[in-house]
Amino acid sequence: MHADFQPCAYIMASARYGTLYTGVTSHLIQRICQHRDGSFDGFTKRYGVKTLVWFELAGTMYGAITREKQIKNWQRKWKIALIEAANPDWRDLAEELGLPPLGG
């Protein structure tokens, strides 16, 4: 397995209580950078969803995809509760992973 390969499900937000996006990746830092710089056309680019507010590592891609699908089927209030249980201030967790602050 490649050293950078780490399956995870994640939630990005446009702002606190803003637009949410649930995704899955095997390289979280790279994916966050893609969301931030707009290299993905589509939902996150259109709605300015650039802040990592929650993520969960998984042992396999199958596990990460299963978790992503589960969360995508949740009601919005459940997703907000999940975020706030781990990140009540809606901090940009990407900064804790070594990325610079948004806009900085």
Backbone as numpy.savetxt, mean C-alpha at the origin, in Angstrom:
# Nx Ny Nz CAx CAy CAz Cx Cy Cz
15.27 -17.97 -4.21 14.42 -16.78 -4.21 15.31 -15.54 -4.21
14.91 -14.54 -4.96 15.66 -13.29 -5.05 15.61 -12.57 -3.70
16.72 -11.92 -3.32 16.81 -11.26 -2.02 15.77 -10.16 -1.84
15.35 -9.49 -2.92 14.38 -8.41 -2.82 12.94 -8.90 -2.87
12.74 -10.17 -3.10 11.40 -10.74 -3.23 10.77 -10.88 -1.85
9.73 -10.10 -1.58 9.00 -10.20 -0.32 7.53 -9.90 -0.59
6.74 -10.95 -0.80 5.32 -10.75 -1.10 4.60 -9.99 0.01
3.74 -9.08 -0.39 2.93 -8.38 0.60 1.68 -7.78 -0.04
0.69 -7.58 0.80 -0.51 -6.82 0.44 -0.32 -5.45 1.07
-0.88 -4.42 0.44 -0.67 -3.07 0.95 -1.87 -2.19 0.64
-1.98 -1.10 1.40 -3.01 -0.09 1.15 -2.33 1.26 1.04
-2.67 1.97 -0.02 -2.21 3.33 -0.26 -3.41 4.26 -0.09
-3.15 5.53 0.26 -4.23 6.51 0.42 -3.83 7.83 -0.23
-4.83 8.59 -0.65 -4.57 9.92 -1.20 -4.40 10.93 -0.07
-5.00 10.68 1.07 -4.95 11.53 2.27 -5.63 10.77 3.38
-5.58 11.29 4.59 -6.29 10.67 5.69 -7.79 10.62 5.33
-8.37 9.44 5.39 -9.76 9.17 5.02 -10.05 9.49 3.55
-9.01 9.56 2.75 -9.18 9.84 1.33 -9.41 8.57 0.52
-9.09 8.66 -0.74 -9.23 7.53 -1.65 -8.24 6.44 -1.25
-8.71 5.18 -1.21 -7.87 4.04 -0.83 -7.64 3.14 -2.03
-6.46 2.53 -2.05 -6.13 1.54 -3.07 -5.47 0.36 -2.38
-5.96 -0.82 -2.65 -5.39 -2.05 -2.10 -4.66 -2.78 -3.23
-3.42 -3.17 -2.96 -2.63 -3.85 -3.98 -1.81 -4.98 -3.41
-1.06 -5.61 -4.29 -0.17 -6.70 -3.92 1.11 -6.56 -4.74
2.22 -6.93 -4.16 3.50 -6.83 -4.86 4.50 -7.80 -4.24
5.57 -8.04 -4.95 6.67 -8.82 -4.40 7.86 -7.92 -4.07
7.75 -6.63 -4.37 8.83 -5.67 -4.08 8.19 -4.33 -3.70
7.92 -4.15 -2.42 7.13 -3.02 -1.94 7.77 -1.67 -2.25
9.05 -1.52 -1.99 9.71 -0.23 -2.23 9.59 0.18 -3.70
9.87 -0.74 -4.58 9.76 -0.46 -6.02 8.34 -0.06 -6.39
7.35 -0.78 -5.85 5.96 -0.48 -6.18 5.54 0.88 -5.64
5.97 1.22 -4.43 5.65 2.54 -3.87 6.21 3.63 -4.78
7.45 3.46 -5.22 8.08 4.44 -6.11 7.27 4.59 -7.40
6.76 3.50 -7.93 5.95 3.55 -9.14 4.65 4.33 -8.90
4.03 4.11 -7.75 2.81 4.86 -7.43 3.13 6.34 -7.26
4.23 6.62 -6.58 4.60 8.02 -6.32 4.93 8.79 -7.60
5.66 8.15 -8.51 6.09 8.89 -9.71 5.09 8.79 -10.86
3.99 8.08 -10.64 2.93 8.02 -11.64 3.26 7.15 -12.84
4.21 6.23 -12.69 4.57 5.38 -13.83 3.51 4.31 -14.11
2.55 4.15 -13.22 1.39 3.30 -13.48 0.23 4.18 -13.92
-0.27 3.98 -15.10 -1.50 4.67 -15.48 -2.65 3.97 -14.77
-3.69 4.69 -14.50 -4.85 4.07 -13.89 -5.29 4.74 -12.62
-5.90 3.96 -11.75 -6.58 4.44 -10.57 -5.71 5.31 -9.67
-4.55 4.81 -9.25 -3.73 5.56 -8.29 -3.19 6.85 -8.89
-2.86 6.84 -10.16 -2.38 8.05 -10.81 -3.52 9.07 -10.94
-4.68 8.60 -11.36 -5.84 9.47 -11.55 -6.29 10.14 -10.25
-6.22 9.41 -9.14 -6.74 9.94 -7.88 -5.64 10.39 -6.90
-4.39 10.42 -7.35 -3.30 10.91 -6.51 -3.06 10.09 -5.26
-3.15 8.79 -5.39 -2.97 7.87 -4.26 -1.49 7.53 -4.16
-0.79 8.14 -3.18 0.67 8.01 -3.12 1.22 7.68 -1.73
0.37 7.60 -0.72 0.83 7.42 0.65 0.59 5.98 1.10
1.66 5.30 1.50 1.55 3.94 2.03 1.07 4.03 3.47
-0.12 3.51 3.75 -0.69 3.61 5.10 -0.78 2.27 5.82
-0.62 1.17 5.09 -0.69 -0.16 5.70 -0.05 -1.16 4.77
0.65 -2.13 5.34 1.12 -3.27 4.55 1.28 -4.48 5.46
1.22 -5.64 4.84 1.34 -6.90 5.57 2.18 -7.85 4.73
3.28 -8.30 5.29 4.15 -9.25 4.59 3.49 -10.62 4.58
3.77 -11.37 3.53 3.24 -12.73 3.40 4.38 -13.68 3.06
4.21 -14.92 3.36 5.24 -15.91 3.08 5.34 -16.29 1.62
4.24 -16.14 0.90 4.19 -16.51 -0.52 3.36 -15.49 -1.28
3.53 -15.45 -2.59 2.68 -14.58 -3.41 1.23 -15.02 -3.32
1.01 -16.32 -3.27 -0.36 -16.82 -3.14 -1.00 -16.24 -1.88
-0.28 -16.25 -0.76 -0.79 -15.69 0.49 -1.07 -14.20 0.38
-0.17 -13.47 -0.27 -0.35 -12.02 -0.44 -1.55 -11.72 -1.33
-1.69 -12.46 -2.41 -2.82 -12.26 -3.33 -4.14 -12.59 -2.64
-4.15 -13.66 -1.86 -5.35 -14.05 -1.12 -5.75 -12.94 -0.15
-4.77 -12.37 0.56 -5.06 -11.29 1.50 -5.55 -10.04 0.77
-4.91 -9.70 -0.35 -5.35 -8.55 -1.14 -6.81 -8.72 -1.57
-7.16 -9.88 -2.09 -8.53 -10.12 -2.54 -9.51 -10.03 -1.38
-9.11 -10.54 -0.22 -9.98 -10.47 0.97 -10.25 -9.00 1.31
-9.20 -8.19 1.39 -9.35 -6.78 1.76 -10.13 -6.01 0.71
-9.90 -6.30 -0.56 -10.63 -5.60 -1.63 -12.14 -5.83 -1.51
-12.54 -6.94 -0.94 -13.96 -7.24 -0.78 -14.56 -6.65 0.49
-13.73 -6.04 1.32 -14.20 -5.46 2.57 -14.93 -4.14 2.34
-15.76 -3.80 3.30 -16.36 -2.47 3.34 -15.28 -1.45 3.65
-15.48 -0.22 3.20 -14.51 0.85 3.43 -14.21 1.03 4.93
-15.24 0.98 5.77 -15.02 1.20 7.20 -14.12 0.12 7.81
-14.15 -1.10 7.28 -13.27 -2.16 7.76 -11.83 -1.87 7.36
-11.63 -1.36 6.15 -10.29 -1.01 5.70 -9.72 0.12 6.55
-10.55 1.10 6.86 -10.10 2.21 7.71 -9.74 1.69 9.10
-10.53 0.78 9.63 -10.23 0.19 10.94 -8.92 -0.58 10.91
-8.65 -1.29 9.83 -7.39 -2.03 9.68 -6.21 -1.05 9.68
-6.33 0.02 8.91 -5.27 1.03 8.85 -5.05 1.63 10.23
-6.13 2.06 10.86 -6.00 2.78 12.13 -5.55 1.91 13.29
-5.76 0.60 13.20 -5.27 -0.30 14.24 -3.74 -0.31 14.27
-3.12 -0.21 13.11 -1.65 -0.25 13.03 -1.03 1.12 12.82
-1.79 2.06 12.29 -1.25 3.36 11.89 -2.31 4.45 12.15
-2.60 4.72 13.43 -3.70 5.64 13.76 -3.51 7.07 13.23
-2.29 7.48 12.99 -2.02 8.83 12.49 -1.92 8.89 10.97
-2.11 7.77 10.31 -2.02 7.68 8.85 -0.66 8.20 8.35
0.41 7.86 9.08 1.77 8.22 8.64 2.07 7.56 7.30
2.97 8.16 6.55 3.44 7.53 5.31 4.50 6.51 5.71
4.12 5.25 5.71 5.01 4.18 6.15 6.20 4.01 5.21
6.11 4.56 4.01 7.23 4.49 3.08 8.47 5.19 3.64
8.26 6.24 4.41 9.38 6.94 5.04 10.11 6.03 6.01
9.37 5.19 6.73 9.98 4.26 7.67 10.73 3.14 6.95
10.43 2.97 5.66 11.13 1.97 4.85 12.32 2.60 4.11
12.58 3.89 4.37 13.76 4.54 3.81 13.50 5.49 2.64
12.27 5.63 2.21 11.98 6.56 1.12 11.84 7.98 1.66
12.15 8.98 0.84 12.02 10.36 1.29 10.55 10.75 1.46
10.29 11.78 2.26 8.91 12.25 2.41 8.34 12.67 1.06
7.04 12.53 0.89 6.38 12.98 -0.34 6.60 14.48 -0.51
6.88 14.87 -1.71 7.10 16.29 -2.00 8.43 16.81 -1.50
9.27 15.90 -1.00 10.55 16.37 -0.45 11.74 15.88 -1.16
